[in-house]
PDB file of C-alpha atoms in Angstrom:
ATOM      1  CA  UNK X   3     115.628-221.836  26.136  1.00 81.00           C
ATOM      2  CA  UNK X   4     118.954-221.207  24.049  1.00 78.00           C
ATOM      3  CA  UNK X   5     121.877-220.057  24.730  1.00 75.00           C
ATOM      4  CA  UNK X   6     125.317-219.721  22.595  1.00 78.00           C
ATOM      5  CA  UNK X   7     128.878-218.776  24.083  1.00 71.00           C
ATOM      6  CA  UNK X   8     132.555-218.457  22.209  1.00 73.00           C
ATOM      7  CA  UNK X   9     135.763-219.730  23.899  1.00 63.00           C
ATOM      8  CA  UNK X  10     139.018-218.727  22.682  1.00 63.00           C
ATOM      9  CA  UNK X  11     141.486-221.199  23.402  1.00 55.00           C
ATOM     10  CA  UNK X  12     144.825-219.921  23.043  1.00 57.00           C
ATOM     11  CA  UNK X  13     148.477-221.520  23.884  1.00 53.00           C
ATOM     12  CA  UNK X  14     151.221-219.420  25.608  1.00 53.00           C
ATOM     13  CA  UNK X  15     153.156-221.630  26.456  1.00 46.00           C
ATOM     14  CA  UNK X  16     155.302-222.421  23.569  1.00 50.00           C
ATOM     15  CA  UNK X  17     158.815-221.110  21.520  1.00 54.00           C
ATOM     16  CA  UNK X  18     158.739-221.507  17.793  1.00 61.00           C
ATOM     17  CA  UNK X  19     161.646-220.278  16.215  1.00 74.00           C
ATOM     18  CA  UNK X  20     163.112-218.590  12.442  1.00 78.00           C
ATOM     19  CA  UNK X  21     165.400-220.855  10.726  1.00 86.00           C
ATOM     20  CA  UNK X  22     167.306-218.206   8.809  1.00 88.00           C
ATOM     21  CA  UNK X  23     168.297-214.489   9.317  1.00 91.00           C
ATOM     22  CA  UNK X  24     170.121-211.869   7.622  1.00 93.00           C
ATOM     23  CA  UNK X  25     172.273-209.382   9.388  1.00 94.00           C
ATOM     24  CA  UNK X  26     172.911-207.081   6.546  1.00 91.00           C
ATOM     25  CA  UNK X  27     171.547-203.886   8.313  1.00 89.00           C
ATOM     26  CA  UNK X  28     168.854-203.547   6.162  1.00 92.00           C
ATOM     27  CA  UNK X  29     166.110-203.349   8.520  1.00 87.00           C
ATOM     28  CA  UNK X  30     164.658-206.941   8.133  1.00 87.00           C
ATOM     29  CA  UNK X  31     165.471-209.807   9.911  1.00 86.00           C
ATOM     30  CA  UNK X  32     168.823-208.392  10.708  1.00 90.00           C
ATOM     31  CA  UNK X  33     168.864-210.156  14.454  1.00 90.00           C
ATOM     32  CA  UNK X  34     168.187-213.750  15.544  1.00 91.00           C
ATOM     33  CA  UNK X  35     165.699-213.830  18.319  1.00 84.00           C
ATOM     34  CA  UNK X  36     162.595-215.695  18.817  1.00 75.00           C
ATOM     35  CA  UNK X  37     161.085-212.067  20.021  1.00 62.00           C
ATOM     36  CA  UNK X  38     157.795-212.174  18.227  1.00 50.00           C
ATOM     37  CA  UNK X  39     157.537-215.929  19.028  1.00 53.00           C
ATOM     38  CA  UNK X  40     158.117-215.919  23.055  1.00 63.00           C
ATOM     39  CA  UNK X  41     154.809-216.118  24.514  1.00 65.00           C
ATOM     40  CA  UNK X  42     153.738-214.429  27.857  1.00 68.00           C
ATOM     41  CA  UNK X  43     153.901-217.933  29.717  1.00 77.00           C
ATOM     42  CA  UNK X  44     158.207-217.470  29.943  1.00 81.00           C
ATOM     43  CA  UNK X  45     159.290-217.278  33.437  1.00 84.00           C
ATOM     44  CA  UNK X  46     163.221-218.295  32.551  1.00 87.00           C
ATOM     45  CA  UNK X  47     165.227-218.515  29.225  1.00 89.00           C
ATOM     46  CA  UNK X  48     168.354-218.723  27.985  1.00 93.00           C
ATOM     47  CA  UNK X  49     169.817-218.844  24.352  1.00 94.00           C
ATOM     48  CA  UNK X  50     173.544-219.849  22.947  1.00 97.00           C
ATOM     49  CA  UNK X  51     174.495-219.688  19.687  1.00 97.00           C
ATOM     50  CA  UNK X  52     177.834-221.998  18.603  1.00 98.00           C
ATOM     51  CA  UNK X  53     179.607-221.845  15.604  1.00 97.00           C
ATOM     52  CA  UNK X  54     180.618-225.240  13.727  1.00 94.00           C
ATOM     53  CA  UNK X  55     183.999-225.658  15.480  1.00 95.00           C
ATOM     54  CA  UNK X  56     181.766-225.632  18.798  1.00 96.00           C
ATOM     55  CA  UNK X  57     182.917-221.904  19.530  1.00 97.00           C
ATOM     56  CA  UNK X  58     179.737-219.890  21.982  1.00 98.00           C
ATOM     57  CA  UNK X  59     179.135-216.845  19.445  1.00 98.00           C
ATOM     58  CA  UNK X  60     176.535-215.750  21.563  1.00 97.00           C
ATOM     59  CA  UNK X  61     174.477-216.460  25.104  1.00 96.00           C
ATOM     60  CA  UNK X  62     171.682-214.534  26.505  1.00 94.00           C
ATOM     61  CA  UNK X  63     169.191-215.442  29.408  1.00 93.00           C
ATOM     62  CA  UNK X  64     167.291-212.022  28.862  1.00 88.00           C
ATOM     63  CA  UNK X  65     164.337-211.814  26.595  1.00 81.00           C
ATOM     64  CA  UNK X  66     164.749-208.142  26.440  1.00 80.00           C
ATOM     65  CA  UNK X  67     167.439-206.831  23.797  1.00 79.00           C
ATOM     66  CA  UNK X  68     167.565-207.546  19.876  1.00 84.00           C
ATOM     67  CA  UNK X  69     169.236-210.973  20.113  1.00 90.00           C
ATOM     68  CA  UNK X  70     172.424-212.234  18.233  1.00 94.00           C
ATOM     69  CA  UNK X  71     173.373-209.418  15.537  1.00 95.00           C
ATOM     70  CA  UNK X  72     175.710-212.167  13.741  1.00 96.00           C
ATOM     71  CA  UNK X  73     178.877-211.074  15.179  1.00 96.00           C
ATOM     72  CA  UNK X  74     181.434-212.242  17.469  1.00 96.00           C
ATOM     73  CA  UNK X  75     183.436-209.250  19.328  1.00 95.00           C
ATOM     74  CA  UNK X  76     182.007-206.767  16.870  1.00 95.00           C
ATOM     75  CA  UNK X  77     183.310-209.156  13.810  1.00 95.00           C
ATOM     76  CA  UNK X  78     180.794-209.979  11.270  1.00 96.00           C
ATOM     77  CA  UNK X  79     180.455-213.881  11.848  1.00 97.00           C
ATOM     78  CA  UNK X  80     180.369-215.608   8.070  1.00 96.00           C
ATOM     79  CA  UNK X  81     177.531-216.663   6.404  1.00 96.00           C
ATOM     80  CA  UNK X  82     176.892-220.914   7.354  1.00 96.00           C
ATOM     81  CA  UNK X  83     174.979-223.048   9.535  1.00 97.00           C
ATOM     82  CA  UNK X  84     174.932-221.985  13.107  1.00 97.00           C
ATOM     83  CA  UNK X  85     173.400-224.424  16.619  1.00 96.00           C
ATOM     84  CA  UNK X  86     171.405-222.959  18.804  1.00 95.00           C
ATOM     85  CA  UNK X  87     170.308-224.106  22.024  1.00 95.00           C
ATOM     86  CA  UNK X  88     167.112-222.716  24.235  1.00 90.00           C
ATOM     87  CA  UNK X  89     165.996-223.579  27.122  1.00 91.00           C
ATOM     88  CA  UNK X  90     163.062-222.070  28.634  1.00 86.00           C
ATOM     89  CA  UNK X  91     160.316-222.208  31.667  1.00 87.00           C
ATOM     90  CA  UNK X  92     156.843-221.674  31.236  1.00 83.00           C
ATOM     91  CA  UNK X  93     154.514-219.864  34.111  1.00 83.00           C
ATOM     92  CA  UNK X  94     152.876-223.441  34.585  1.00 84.00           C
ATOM     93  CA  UNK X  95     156.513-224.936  35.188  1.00 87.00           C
ATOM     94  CA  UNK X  96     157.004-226.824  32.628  1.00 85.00           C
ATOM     95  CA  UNK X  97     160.570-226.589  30.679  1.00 88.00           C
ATOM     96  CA  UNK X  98     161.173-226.975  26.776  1.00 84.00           C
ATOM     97  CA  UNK X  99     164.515-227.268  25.612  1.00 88.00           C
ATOM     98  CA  UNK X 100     165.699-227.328  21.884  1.00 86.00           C
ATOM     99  CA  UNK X 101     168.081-227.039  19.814  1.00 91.00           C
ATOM    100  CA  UNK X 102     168.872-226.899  15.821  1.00 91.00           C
ATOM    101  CA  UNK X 103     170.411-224.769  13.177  1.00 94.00           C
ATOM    102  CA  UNK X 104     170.009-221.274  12.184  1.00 94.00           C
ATOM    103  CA  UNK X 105     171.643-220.240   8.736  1.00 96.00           C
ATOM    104  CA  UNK X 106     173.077-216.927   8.856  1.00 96.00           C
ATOM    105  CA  UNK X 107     173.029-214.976   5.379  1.00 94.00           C
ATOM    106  CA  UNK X 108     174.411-211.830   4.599  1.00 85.00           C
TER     107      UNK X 108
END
């Protein structure tokens, strides 16, 4: 006797993120979220998004929405280096947190 079987092994429990995006309204990359990265394993999140001088820009703990649009009050934020920090827990209770830079370019 023989017998043969496939296993798909996927991970879902895992954020990877963009480094750059470009709110310029033209339809691409125009909002910094990790949407098409969150997995299905999220139970909790939260994002904020800090300028250089330290200044929160932005803070979610939804995964719904478009994310941070690049502004600050409805004021374009300028192009630079901006820190982001996410934390998140994963359906099998682990939590991740990171943090790094996202370059905003118009």
């Amino acid at each position: 006797c023989a017998s043969t079987d496939t296993v798909e092994v996927t991970n879902d429990c895992y954020v990877d993120l963009p480094n750059i995006f470009s709110p310029n309204d033209d339809g691409v990359n125009d909002y910094f979220f990790p949407r098409e990265y969150l997995t299905k394993g999220i139970t909790a999140f939260s994002m904020d998004i800090y300028n250089r001088w330290g200044q929160l820009v932005y803070q979610t703990t939804s995964i719904e929405g478009r994310g941070w649009d690049g502004k600050l009050n409805s004021i374009p934020q300028p192009e630079g280096v901006y820190i982001y920090v996410i934390k998140a827990t994963f359906k099998d209770g682990r939590t991740m947190s990171k943090n790094g830079n996202i370059t905003l370019l118009r």
